[in-house]
Tab-separated table of C-alpha atoms in Angstrom:
chain	number	residue	atom	x	y	z
A	1	MET	CA	6.500	-64.949	-14.312
A	2	THR	CA	4.550	-65.419	-11.091
A	3	ASP	CA	0.790	-65.162	-10.591
A	4	LYS	CA	1.471	-61.914	-8.810
A	5	ASP	CA	3.277	-60.411	-11.801
A	6	LEU	CA	0.473	-61.520	-14.081
A	7	GLU	CA	-2.083	-59.940	-11.778
A	8	GLU	CA	-0.199	-56.642	-11.937
A	9	ILE	CA	-0.394	-56.707	-15.722
A	10	GLU	CA	-4.090	-57.505	-15.585
A	11	ILE	CA	-4.737	-54.636	-13.197
A	12	GLN	CA	-2.939	-52.168	-15.432
A	13	LEU	CA	-4.833	-53.320	-18.514
A	14	PHE	CA	-8.107	-53.270	-16.614
A	15	LEU	CA	-7.620	-49.717	-15.334
A	16	GLU	CA	-6.445	-48.528	-18.747
A	17	GLY	CA	-9.487	-50.117	-20.367
A	18	ILE	CA	-11.885	-48.457	-17.915
A	19	TYR	CA	-10.206	-45.115	-18.484
A	20	ARG	CA	-10.325	-45.320	-22.251
A	21	HIS	CA	-13.836	-46.684	-22.470
A	22	TYR	CA	-15.616	-44.880	-19.625
A	23	GLY	CA	-13.271	-41.990	-18.740
A	24	TRP	CA	-12.930	-43.011	-15.072
A	25	ASP	CA	-9.291	-42.736	-14.167
A	26	PHE	CA	-8.121	-45.046	-11.373
A	27	ARG	CA	-4.664	-45.535	-12.831
A	28	ASP	CA	-2.979	-43.501	-10.112
A	29	TYR	CA	-4.869	-44.889	-7.159
A	30	ALA	CA	-2.818	-46.404	-4.321
A	31	LEU	CA	-2.379	-49.993	-5.423
A	32	SER	CA	-2.651	-51.643	-2.005
A	33	SER	CA	-6.205	-50.564	-1.233
A	34	LEU	CA	-7.340	-50.627	-4.868
A	35	LYS	CA	-6.276	-54.287	-5.151
A	36	ARG	CA	-8.377	-55.196	-2.131
A	37	ARG	CA	-11.381	-53.509	-3.665
A	38	ILE	CA	-10.839	-55.143	-7.033
A	39	ARG	CA	-10.579	-58.557	-5.369
A	40	ALA	CA	-13.825	-57.925	-3.504
A	41	CYS	CA	-15.399	-57.178	-6.912
A	42	LEU	CA	-14.155	-60.483	-8.294
A	43	GLN	CA	-16.153	-62.243	-5.601
A	44	GLU	CA	-19.220	-60.061	-6.046
A	45	GLU	CA	-19.208	-60.490	-9.808
A	46	LYS	CA	-18.376	-64.194	-9.522
A	47	VAL	CA	-15.414	-64.053	-11.889
A	48	LYS	CA	-12.059	-65.685	-11.310
A	49	THR	CA	-9.615	-63.269	-12.899
A	50	ILE	CA	-9.241	-59.559	-13.370
A	51	SER	CA	-9.330	-60.173	-17.114
A	52	GLY	CA	-12.739	-61.738	-16.563
A	53	LEU	CA	-13.836	-58.704	-14.590
A	54	GLN	CA	-12.557	-56.458	-17.356
A	55	ASP	CA	-14.633	-58.326	-19.923
A	56	LYS	CA	-17.738	-57.956	-17.810
A	57	ILE	CA	-17.286	-54.281	-16.989
A	58	LEU	CA	-16.243	-53.062	-20.423
A	59	HIS	CA	-19.266	-54.686	-22.033
A	60	ASP	CA	-21.814	-53.789	-19.393
A	61	PRO	CA	-22.272	-50.211	-18.097
A	62	SER	CA	-24.177	-51.491	-15.065
A	63	GLY	CA	-21.061	-53.462	-14.140
A	64	MET	CA	-19.122	-50.209	-14.308
A	65	GLU	CA	-21.622	-48.617	-11.927
A	66	ARG	CA	-21.146	-51.421	-9.451
A	67	PHE	CA	-17.382	-51.130	-9.752
A	68	LEU	CA	-17.576	-47.375	-9.240
A	69	ASN	CA	-19.529	-47.904	-6.039
A	70	ALA	CA	-17.049	-50.510	-4.889
A	71	VAL	CA	-14.032	-48.283	-5.367
A	72	SER	CA	-15.442	-44.898	-4.450
A	73	ILE	CA	-17.272	-45.363	-1.183
A	74	SER	CA	-15.486	-45.261	2.143
A	75	VAL	CA	-16.888	-45.638	5.599
A	76	THR	CA	-16.926	-42.628	7.877
A	77	GLY	CA	-19.082	-40.908	10.494
A	78	MET	CA	-20.467	-37.546	11.562
A	79	PHE	CA	-17.997	-35.290	13.336
A	80	ARG	CA	-15.303	-37.902	12.775
A	81	ASP	CA	-12.308	-36.429	14.625
A	82	PRO	CA	-14.275	-34.019	16.854
A	83	GLY	CA	-11.072	-32.072	17.479
A	84	PHE	CA	-10.988	-31.111	13.825
A	85	PHE	CA	-14.451	-29.569	13.928
A	86	LEU	CA	-13.667	-27.871	17.213
A	87	ALA	CA	-10.559	-26.311	15.654
A	88	LEU	CA	-12.600	-25.156	12.659
A	89	ARG	CA	-15.086	-23.556	15.021
A	90	LYS	CA	-12.440	-21.792	17.076
A	91	LYS	CA	-9.718	-20.928	14.597
A	92	VAL	CA	-11.202	-20.717	11.117
A	93	ILE	CA	-14.897	-19.895	11.174
A	94	PRO	CA	-14.530	-16.709	13.286
A	95	LEU	CA	-12.527	-15.216	10.428
A	96	PHE	CA	-15.398	-15.832	8.034
A	97	LYS	CA	-17.530	-13.464	10.078
A	98	GLU	CA	-15.458	-10.602	8.712
A	99	LEU	CA	-16.180	-11.609	5.124
A	100	PRO	CA	-19.326	-10.660	3.181
A	101	PHE	CA	-19.546	-14.239	1.906
A	102	ALA	CA	-17.521	-17.447	2.177
A	103	ARG	CA	-17.385	-20.367	-0.201
A	104	ILE	CA	-16.478	-23.784	1.172
A	105	TRP	CA	-15.617	-26.855	-0.883
A	106	ASP	CA	-16.084	-30.274	0.663
A	107	THR	CA	-14.303	-32.581	-1.772
A	108	GLY	CA	-14.989	-36.278	-2.070
A	109	CYS	CA	-17.899	-35.838	0.325
A	110	GLY	CA	-18.875	-39.485	-0.069
A	111	THR	CA	-21.827	-40.536	2.004
A	112	GLY	CA	-22.353	-37.014	3.337
A	113	GLU	CA	-21.584	-37.299	7.044
A	114	GLU	CA	-18.921	-34.617	6.821
A	115	VAL	CA	-21.111	-32.166	4.876
A	116	TYR	CA	-23.848	-32.313	7.481
A	117	SER	CA	-21.329	-31.956	10.298
A	118	LEU	CA	-19.905	-28.872	8.619
A	119	ALA	CA	-23.318	-27.356	7.876
A	120	ILE	CA	-24.400	-27.810	11.497
A	121	THR	CA	-21.205	-26.173	12.746
A	122	LEU	CA	-21.708	-23.161	10.468
A	123	HIS	CA	-25.333	-22.856	11.596
A	124	GLU	CA	-24.349	-22.709	15.210
A	125	GLU	CA	-21.832	-19.992	14.407
A	126	ASN	CA	-24.653	-18.021	12.755
A	127	LEU	CA	-23.028	-17.985	9.370
A	128	ASN	CA	-25.785	-19.704	7.500
A	129	ASP	CA	-26.778	-16.752	5.310
A	130	ARG	CA	-23.253	-15.928	4.345
A	131	VAL	CA	-21.779	-19.230	3.303
A	132	ARG	CA	-22.247	-21.766	0.611
A	133	ILE	CA	-20.931	-25.313	0.855
A	134	TYR	CA	-20.090	-26.992	-2.433
A	135	ALA	CA	-20.201	-30.705	-1.710
A	136	THR	CA	-18.696	-32.766	-4.489
A	137	ASP	CA	-18.032	-36.402	-5.179
A	138	MET	CA	-17.262	-38.354	-8.320
A	139	ASN	CA	-20.130	-40.733	-7.635
A	140	GLU	CA	-23.507	-39.256	-8.588
A	141	GLU	CA	-25.516	-42.007	-6.956
A	142	VAL	CA	-23.927	-41.188	-3.635
A	143	LEU	CA	-24.652	-37.473	-4.078
A	144	LYS	CA	-28.341	-38.183	-4.633
A	145	LYS	CA	-28.450	-40.108	-1.414
A	146	ASP	CA	-26.571	-37.380	0.457
A	147	GLN	CA	-29.226	-34.858	-0.404
A	148	GLU	CA	-31.867	-36.915	1.350
A	149	GLY	CA	-29.972	-36.509	4.592
A	150	ILE	CA	-30.910	-39.909	5.972
A	151	PHE	CA	-28.516	-41.702	8.307
A	152	PRO	CA	-28.870	-44.784	10.509
A	153	LEU	CA	-30.543	-43.927	13.785
A	154	GLU	CA	-28.386	-46.467	15.605
A	155	ARG	CA	-25.338	-44.278	15.075
A	156	MET	CA	-26.857	-41.105	16.532
A	157	LYS	CA	-25.630	-41.836	20.028
A	158	GLU	CA	-22.046	-41.938	18.819
A	159	TYR	CA	-22.578	-38.879	16.603
A	160	THR	CA	-24.099	-36.947	19.502
A	161	GLU	CA	-21.014	-37.649	21.610
A	162	ASN	CA	-18.781	-36.541	18.747
A	163	TYR	CA	-20.897	-33.433	18.236
A	164	LEU	CA	-20.539	-32.415	21.861
A	165	ARG	CA	-16.788	-32.999	21.806
A	166	ALA	CA	-16.662	-30.911	18.620
A	167	GLY	CA	-18.022	-27.932	20.548
A	168	GLY	CA	-21.697	-28.382	19.648
A	169	THR	CA	-23.885	-25.971	21.611
A	170	LYS	CA	-27.383	-27.290	21.021
A	171	ASP	CA	-29.434	-30.413	21.379
A	172	PHE	CA	-28.152	-32.599	18.540
A	173	SER	CA	-31.435	-34.466	18.245
A	174	ALA	CA	-33.141	-31.202	17.245
A	175	TYR	CA	-31.411	-31.468	13.867
A	176	TYR	CA	-33.189	-34.619	12.814
A	177	SER	CA	-36.414	-36.519	13.179
A	178	ALA	CA	-36.365	-40.202	13.929
A	179	LYS	CA	-38.411	-42.501	11.765
A	180	TYR	CA	-38.147	-46.288	12.070
A	181	GLU	CA	-34.408	-46.951	12.021
A	182	ASN	CA	-33.553	-43.691	10.299
A	183	ALA	CA	-32.543	-40.227	11.397
A	184	ILE	CA	-33.806	-37.768	8.788
A	185	PHE	CA	-32.008	-34.450	8.925
A	186	ARG	CA	-34.129	-31.331	8.680
A	187	PRO	CA	-34.029	-29.452	5.364
A	188	ALA	CA	-32.876	-26.258	7.130
A	189	VAL	CA	-29.569	-27.966	7.937
A	190	LYS	CA	-28.633	-28.386	4.292
A	191	LYS	CA	-30.001	-25.067	3.009
A	192	GLU	CA	-26.528	-23.749	2.151
A	193	VAL	CA	-25.282	-26.919	0.518
A	194	VAL	CA	-24.963	-27.311	-3.238
A	195	TRP	CA	-24.246	-30.880	-4.365
A	196	SER	CA	-22.445	-31.477	-7.591
A	197	GLN	CA	-20.499	-34.181	-9.375
A	198	HIS	CA	-16.763	-33.514	-9.548
A	199	ASN	CA	-13.802	-35.823	-9.936
A	200	LEU	CA	-10.588	-34.620	-8.329
A	201	VAL	CA	-8.570	-36.849	-10.621
A	202	THR	CA	-9.812	-35.547	-13.954
A	203	ASP	CA	-11.723	-32.274	-13.397
A	204	ALA	CA	-10.392	-28.745	-13.026
A	205	SER	CA	-11.297	-26.294	-10.293
A	206	PHE	CA	-14.612	-24.475	-10.580
A	207	ASN	CA	-14.385	-21.572	-8.143
A	208	GLU	CA	-12.263	-19.851	-5.537
A	209	PHE	CA	-12.793	-20.945	-1.961
A	210	GLN	CA	-12.139	-19.668	1.533
A	211	LEU	CA	-12.031	-23.196	2.931
A	212	ILE	CA	-11.471	-26.573	1.325
A	213	LEU	CA	-11.921	-29.880	3.126
A	214	CYS	CA	-10.178	-32.801	1.487
A	215	ARG	CA	-10.171	-35.352	4.263
A	216	ASN	CA	-9.326	-39.017	3.785
A	217	VAL	CA	-9.800	-38.721	0.054
A	218	MET	CA	-6.193	-38.629	-1.059
A	219	ILE	CA	-5.282	-41.658	1.059
A	220	TYR	CA	-6.609	-43.675	-1.883
A	221	PHE	CA	-4.239	-41.968	-4.326
A	222	ASN	CA	-0.594	-42.665	-5.056
A	223	LYS	CA	2.094	-40.040	-4.453
A	224	ALA	CA	2.062	-38.679	-7.996
A	225	LEU	CA	-1.699	-38.178	-7.999
A	226	GLN	CA	-1.606	-36.678	-4.521
A	227	GLU	CA	0.790	-34.063	-5.808
A	228	ARG	CA	-1.476	-33.201	-8.709
A	229	VAL	CA	-4.496	-32.876	-6.451
A	230	HIS	CA	-2.573	-30.759	-3.948
A	231	LYS	CA	-1.770	-28.372	-6.785
A	232	LEU	CA	-5.450	-28.239	-7.772
A	233	LEU	CA	-6.498	-27.508	-4.185
A	234	TYR	CA	-3.869	-24.815	-3.784
A	235	GLU	CA	-5.006	-23.105	-6.963
A	236	SER	CA	-8.624	-23.322	-5.833
A	237	LEU	CA	-7.990	-21.522	-2.553
A	238	ALA	CA	-8.338	-17.778	-2.175
A	239	PRO	CA	-5.171	-16.154	-0.836
A	240	GLY	CA	-5.322	-16.726	2.913
A	241	GLY	CA	-7.840	-19.536	2.451
A	242	PHE	CA	-7.818	-22.655	4.637
A	243	LEU	CA	-7.214	-26.312	3.861
A	244	GLY	CA	-8.358	-29.157	6.119
A	245	LEU	CA	-6.901	-32.645	5.662
A	246	GLY	CA	-7.625	-35.950	7.386
A	247	SER	CA	-6.016	-36.504	10.764
A	248	LYS	CA	-3.439	-38.939	9.337
A	249	GLU	CA	-2.647	-36.929	6.253
A	250	SER	CA	-0.204	-34.093	6.104
A	251	LEU	CA	1.522	-31.678	3.797
A	252	LYS	CA	4.848	-33.134	4.853
A	253	PHE	CA	6.733	-34.647	1.926
A	254	THR	CA	4.503	-32.801	-0.594
A	255	PRO	CA	5.709	-29.994	-2.864
A	256	CYS	CA	2.995	-27.713	-1.401
A	257	GLU	CA	4.435	-27.803	2.110
A	258	SER	CA	6.011	-24.355	1.836
A	259	CYS	CA	2.870	-22.768	0.352
A	260	TYR	CA	0.951	-23.002	3.615
A	261	GLU	CA	1.300	-22.018	7.225
A	262	VAL	CA	0.148	-24.436	9.898
A	263	VAL	CA	-3.025	-23.357	11.702
A	264	ASP	CA	-3.459	-26.533	13.731
A	265	GLY	CA	-0.809	-29.210	13.307
A	266	ARG	CA	-2.660	-31.877	15.208
A	267	GLU	CA	-5.887	-31.452	13.294
A	268	GLU	CA	-4.107	-30.879	9.974
A	269	ILE	CA	-5.518	-27.427	9.227
A	270	TYR	CA	-3.410	-25.173	7.021
A	271	ARG	CA	-3.665	-21.664	5.620
A	272	ARG	CA	-2.544	-20.674	2.179
A	273	ILE	CA	0.209	-18.079	2.319
A	274	PRO	CA	-1.145	-15.269	0.086
B	1	MET	CA	1.202	-78.872	18.968
B	2	THR	CA	4.934	-78.790	18.381
B	3	PRO	CA	6.472	-76.189	16.167
B	4	ARG	CA	7.670	-77.379	12.799
B	5	ALA	CA	11.339	-77.140	12.038
B	6	SER	CA	11.596	-73.698	10.582
B	7	ARG	CA	13.365	-72.735	7.443
B	8	LEU	CA	15.168	-69.653	8.602
B	9	ARG	CA	16.981	-67.608	6.072
B	10	PRO	CA	19.875	-65.155	6.205
B	11	LYS	CA	19.073	-61.812	7.668
B	12	ALA	CA	19.367	-59.988	4.376
B	13	SER	CA	16.285	-61.705	3.065
B	14	TYR	CA	13.956	-60.413	5.775
B	15	GLU	CA	12.809	-56.859	5.231
B	16	ILE	CA	9.970	-56.150	7.601
B	17	VAL	CA	8.305	-57.381	10.809
B	18	VAL	CA	4.541	-57.112	11.270
B	19	ILE	CA	2.982	-57.777	14.661
B	20	GLY	CA	-0.745	-58.207	15.288
B	21	ALA	CA	-2.336	-58.038	18.729
B	22	SER	CA	-5.747	-57.510	20.261
B	23	LYS	CA	-7.024	-58.074	23.813
B	24	GLY	CA	-4.068	-58.114	26.207
B	25	GLY	CA	-1.860	-56.693	23.493
B	26	LEU	CA	-0.367	-53.752	25.351
B	27	GLN	CA	1.444	-55.948	27.873
B	28	ALA	CA	2.479	-58.460	25.233
B	29	LEU	CA	3.793	-55.747	22.917
B	30	LYS	CA	5.772	-54.216	25.752
B	31	THR	CA	7.411	-57.564	26.406
B	32	VAL	CA	8.316	-58.110	22.756
B	33	LEU	CA	9.500	-54.591	21.994
B	34	SER	CA	11.554	-54.270	25.146
B	35	SER	CA	13.823	-57.066	23.957
B	36	LEU	CA	14.614	-55.435	20.613
B	37	SER	CA	17.865	-53.531	20.982
B	38	SER	CA	18.603	-50.242	19.274
B	39	ASP	CA	20.609	-51.992	16.555
B	40	PHE	CA	17.585	-53.970	15.338
B	41	THR	CA	17.668	-53.273	11.632
B	42	LEU	CA	14.171	-53.998	10.340
B	43	PRO	CA	11.091	-51.805	10.458
B	44	VAL	CA	8.548	-53.170	12.962
B	45	ILE	CA	4.876	-52.524	12.234
B	46	VAL	CA	2.393	-52.974	15.055
B	47	ILE	CA	-1.310	-53.478	14.445
B	48	GLN	CA	-3.110	-53.414	17.782
B	49	HIS	CA	-6.917	-53.411	17.933
B	50	ARG	CA	-8.239	-50.490	19.897
B	51	ASP	CA	-11.122	-48.128	20.333
B	52	LYS	CA	-11.699	-45.922	17.336
B	53	LYS	CA	-11.460	-42.831	19.476
B	54	ALA	CA	-8.061	-43.864	20.842
B	55	ASP	CA	-5.305	-41.270	20.705
B	56	GLU	CA	-1.557	-41.745	20.448
B	57	SER	CA	-1.074	-42.748	24.086
B	58	LEU	CA	-0.362	-46.342	23.018
B	59	ASN	CA	2.709	-45.067	21.189
B	60	GLU	CA	3.890	-43.252	24.280
B	61	LEU	CA	3.482	-46.349	26.430
B	62	LEU	CA	5.418	-48.442	23.949
B	63	GLN	CA	8.131	-45.828	23.568
B	64	LYS	CA	8.802	-46.073	27.306
B	65	VAL	CA	10.008	-49.652	26.920
B	66	SER	CA	11.390	-49.593	23.372
B	67	ALA	CA	14.992	-48.798	22.460
B	68	LEU	CA	13.778	-48.197	18.918
B	69	PRO	CA	11.934	-44.984	18.086
B	70	VAL	CA	8.142	-45.506	18.068
B	71	GLU	CA	6.501	-43.418	15.371
B	72	ASP	CA	2.981	-42.457	14.380
B	73	VAL	CA	1.960	-43.563	10.950
B	74	GLU	CA	0.545	-41.060	8.530
B	75	ASP	CA	-0.556	-41.772	4.996
B	76	LYS	CA	2.353	-42.277	2.556
B	77	TYR	CA	5.009	-41.982	5.240
B	78	PRO	CA	8.184	-43.807	4.284
B	79	ILE	CA	8.897	-47.130	6.024
B	80	ARG	CA	12.366	-46.911	7.511
B	81	PRO	CA	14.526	-49.562	9.183
B	82	GLY	CA	14.984	-49.718	12.936
B	83	ARG	CA	11.708	-48.037	13.782
B	84	VAL	CA	8.471	-49.178	15.348
B	85	TYR	CA	5.308	-47.998	13.600
B	86	VAL	CA	1.902	-48.212	15.234
B	87	ALA	CA	-1.245	-48.396	13.090
B	88	PRO	CA	-3.502	-45.419	13.869
B	89	ALA	CA	-6.947	-46.032	15.360
B	90	ASP	CA	-9.897	-46.321	12.979
B	91	TYR	CA	-7.937	-46.722	9.730
B	92	HIS	CA	-6.751	-49.827	7.964
B	93	LEU	CA	-2.992	-49.838	7.636
B	94	LEU	CA	-1.586	-51.133	4.370
B	95	VAL	CA	1.905	-51.062	2.978
B	96	GLU	CA	3.164	-50.229	-0.453
B	97	LYS	CA	6.790	-50.679	-1.501
B	98	GLY	CA	8.655	-48.495	0.987
B	99	SER	CA	5.697	-46.534	2.342
B	100	PHE	CA	2.415	-46.790	4.196
B	101	ALA	CA	-1.083	-46.361	2.813
B	102	LEU	CA	-4.211	-45.923	4.928
B	103	SER	CA	-7.805	-46.727	4.069
B	104	LEU	CA	-11.294	-46.222	5.443
B	105	ASP	CA	-12.735	-49.338	3.900
B	106	GLU	CA	-15.229	-51.378	5.895
B	107	PRO	CA	-13.915	-52.926	9.097
B	108	VAL	CA	-12.705	-56.509	8.581
B	109	GLN	CA	-13.500	-59.003	11.358
B	110	HIS	CA	-15.151	-56.004	13.074
B	111	ALA	CA	-11.745	-54.389	13.284
B	112	ARG	CA	-10.174	-51.272	11.829
B	113	PRO	CA	-7.209	-51.483	11.787
B	114	SER	CA	-7.527	-55.111	10.796
B	115	ILE	CA	-4.513	-57.384	11.191
B	116	ASP	CA	-5.596	-59.419	8.162
B	117	VAL	CA	-5.605	-56.315	5.963
B	118	GLY	CA	-2.179	-55.177	7.126
B	119	PHE	CA	-0.583	-58.640	6.972
B	120	GLU	CA	-2.024	-59.424	3.535
B	121	SER	CA	-0.722	-56.192	2.089
B	122	ALA	CA	2.721	-56.755	3.638
B	123	ALA	CA	2.795	-60.280	2.168
B	124	GLU	CA	1.803	-58.942	-1.193
B	125	VAL	CA	4.506	-56.281	-1.337
B	126	TYR	CA	7.386	-57.858	0.582
B	127	GLY	CA	6.701	-61.512	-0.202
B	128	ARG	CA	9.235	-63.774	1.506
B	129	GLY	CA	10.754	-60.755	3.235
B	130	VAL	CA	7.976	-60.602	5.841
B	131	ILE	CA	8.113	-61.877	9.397
B	132	GLY	CA	4.563	-62.026	10.788
B	133	VAL	CA	3.862	-62.313	14.519
B	134	ILE	CA	0.468	-63.010	16.098
B	135	LEU	CA	0.103	-62.225	19.782
B	136	THR	CA	-2.747	-62.401	22.281
B	137	GLY	CA	-6.322	-61.595	21.260
B	138	ALA	CA	-9.947	-62.618	21.721
B	139	ASN	CA	-10.952	-62.841	18.065
B	140	GLU	CA	-9.694	-64.459	14.873
B	141	ASP	CA	-8.290	-61.470	13.043
B	142	GLY	CA	-4.787	-62.113	11.739
B	143	ALA	CA	-5.225	-65.807	10.967
B	144	LYS	CA	-5.894	-65.195	7.270
B	145	GLY	CA	-3.168	-62.580	7.160
B	146	LEU	CA	-0.577	-64.906	8.659
B	147	ALA	CA	-1.588	-67.597	6.181
B	148	ALA	CA	-1.034	-65.070	3.368
B	149	ILE	CA	2.453	-64.358	4.716
B	150	LYS	CA	3.212	-68.075	4.718
B	151	ARG	CA	1.899	-68.506	1.174
B	152	GLN	CA	4.296	-65.847	-0.045
B	153	GLY	CA	7.198	-67.584	1.668
B	154	GLY	CA	7.482	-65.367	4.740
B	155	LEU	CA	8.094	-66.434	8.325
B	156	ALA	CA	5.112	-67.045	10.647
B	157	ILE	CA	5.480	-66.739	14.415
B	158	VAL	CA	2.705	-67.176	16.956
B	159	GLN	CA	2.630	-66.608	20.677
B	160	GLU	CA	2.117	-69.882	22.513
B	161	PRO	CA	-1.595	-69.688	23.430
B	162	LYS	CA	-0.930	-70.818	27.020
B	163	THR	CA	1.146	-67.677	27.574
B	164	ALA	CA	-1.486	-65.387	26.031
B	165	GLU	CA	-3.929	-63.338	28.072
B	166	SER	CA	-6.487	-64.243	25.390
B	167	PRO	CA	-5.532	-67.444	23.538
B	168	ARG	CA	-8.142	-67.316	20.773
B	169	MET	CA	-6.208	-65.247	18.262
B	170	PRO	CA	-3.001	-67.305	18.474
B	171	GLU	CA	-5.055	-70.509	18.350
B	172	ALA	CA	-6.889	-69.351	15.231
B	173	ALA	CA	-3.591	-68.437	13.575
B	174	ILE	CA	-2.106	-71.848	14.388
B	175	ALA	CA	-5.192	-73.549	12.988
B	176	ALA	CA	-5.121	-71.491	9.797
B	177	THR	CA	-1.583	-72.136	8.645
B	178	GLU	CA	1.546	-74.157	9.279
B	179	VAL	CA	3.384	-71.681	11.433
B	180	ASP	CA	7.167	-71.761	11.732
B	181	LYS	CA	7.461	-71.051	15.435
B	182	ILE	CA	5.141	-71.148	18.413
B	183	LEU	CA	6.926	-69.367	21.227
B	184	PRO	CA	6.260	-68.298	24.798
B	185	LEU	CA	5.810	-64.541	24.924
B	186	GLU	CA	9.220	-63.843	26.503
B	187	GLU	CA	11.055	-65.663	23.729
B	188	ILE	CA	9.539	-63.844	20.771
B	189	GLY	CA	11.668	-60.697	20.993
B	190	PRO	CA	14.981	-62.556	21.438
B	191	PHE	CA	13.997	-64.888	18.599
B	192	LEU	CA	13.428	-61.926	16.256
B	193	VAL	CA	16.785	-60.498	17.242
B	194	GLY	CA	18.420	-63.873	16.499
B	195	VAL	CA	16.781	-64.234	13.098
B	196	VAL	CA	17.745	-60.762	12.022
B	197	LYS	CA	21.313	-61.036	13.334
B	198	ARG	CA	21.940	-64.415	11.790
B	199	GLY	CA	24.217	-63.791	8.884
B	200	GLY	CA	24.642	-67.076	7.101
B	201	GLY	CA	21.268	-68.805	7.200
C-alpha cells in the first residue's frame, strides 16, 4: 500500500467521522479540491496526518468551525461575469414585472458579493417591492458577515467596472459609503434579502422560486452529489422558473438536461419547462 | 545545466500531458501545439496565466495552429484523448480520474488558474502517467507542480530558459526538481510526439 492509498483511507474515515459526529456531510465533495483544502488545514492545525486532524476536530468543536470555514469559503467578486447579470437584466427580470411577487433563491451565497449584485440589479429594474431574495449558505458565520454588507474598498474600482458592463445605470458609489478601507453598503440595498442557513447537501427545499442562482457551488461536488442537488433545484423551481449556473458549469451530462430550455447558453441561464 | 539521461517509458504508460505557461505563453504554446499531429493520442491540458476577464479567444488562436481540437473546459467535463483543453480564466483547473474539476479557491502564486494547482492534481490522479511541461513565464508558478509530477514518477520537461521570452519560470522549475529534459522551444512538440509514439520503451 502506498502513502497515497493510505491517505485516501484516512480521508474517507475523516469525512465519515465528521458526518456522524457533527452532521456535516462532505463525503460527496469533489476529491481534488477537497484534498487541497484538507492539506491546508493540516498546516494550519500543525498536524502531520489526516488521522491527527481527525482526532483534533472530533474532540474540539472549535476545530470543526475552523475546518468548516476552510472548506466552505470560496473567493469571488461583485458582478463576477458581468454578462450573466446583463442577461438576467434583459432576459429574466422583465418577466418578473408581470408577476405580483417573485421569490429568488441565491444558494451557497458565501461571502455575499453575488447577493448584493443581484439586489442592486433588481433595484435598478424597480422590482424592489415585489421580490424577496433568500440568500442561503451552510456557514452561519459567513451569513452574519454578509448581512453587514462590508467589502474591501480596494476592490470597488474593479466592481464598478463589472457593474457598468453588467448594464448598471447609476453611479455605483452611491450604493455604499467609504470608511477607512471598507465600503459599507447602504441598508436600502439589502432590504429585500432574507439570510438563512441552508445546506444543499443535507437540507430539503423550503419554498418555490421564480429564479434560483446556484453559481460555482456545485463545482465542489462530485457527479453523484451534483445530480442530487440538480434534482433539488428543479423541484424548488416554479414551472417556468429560471436557473442560473456558473459560467463554466452546465446542464450537459446531467439527468436534468431535458427538463430545461436554454435561455442564454453562454451565461448558463436555463428555464424550467413547465 | 545539461539534461539528465531520461528514463522514458513505453507510450502506454503515459496518459496525459499538462503544459504550464505564463508571460510569452501564447507564442510558445502555438509552437508546441503546431507540431502535434492529429494522431497524437493523449489529452493535452494547457494552463496559461491570463487576465481574469479573458474570454475564449486564446482557444481560438490556438485552434488556428493545432491539428487537435481545442476545447473549452467546463466543470466535470470528461478528459478525452487527442484533445487540447485550455484552463478557463479565473478558476483553478484540477483533474479527477477521467474528468475536470474547477475551483474558486484563493489564487496560488497570485495566479488563478495556477499551474502548481493543476500539475499537483494531475500528479495525484495520474501518477507516473503524467508528462509535465513548463514553458516561458515571469514568475515561479509551476515549479512545485513539476516537482510533484516528478515525485509521482512522471516525466518533467522544461523549455530551455535561453529560448524563453521570460526565462524565470523555466529556471525556477529547473531549480526545483531534477527535470528529465531541458529542450529548446522548437523541440518540445516533436519530443512529445516521439515519446508518445515510442512503442517499446
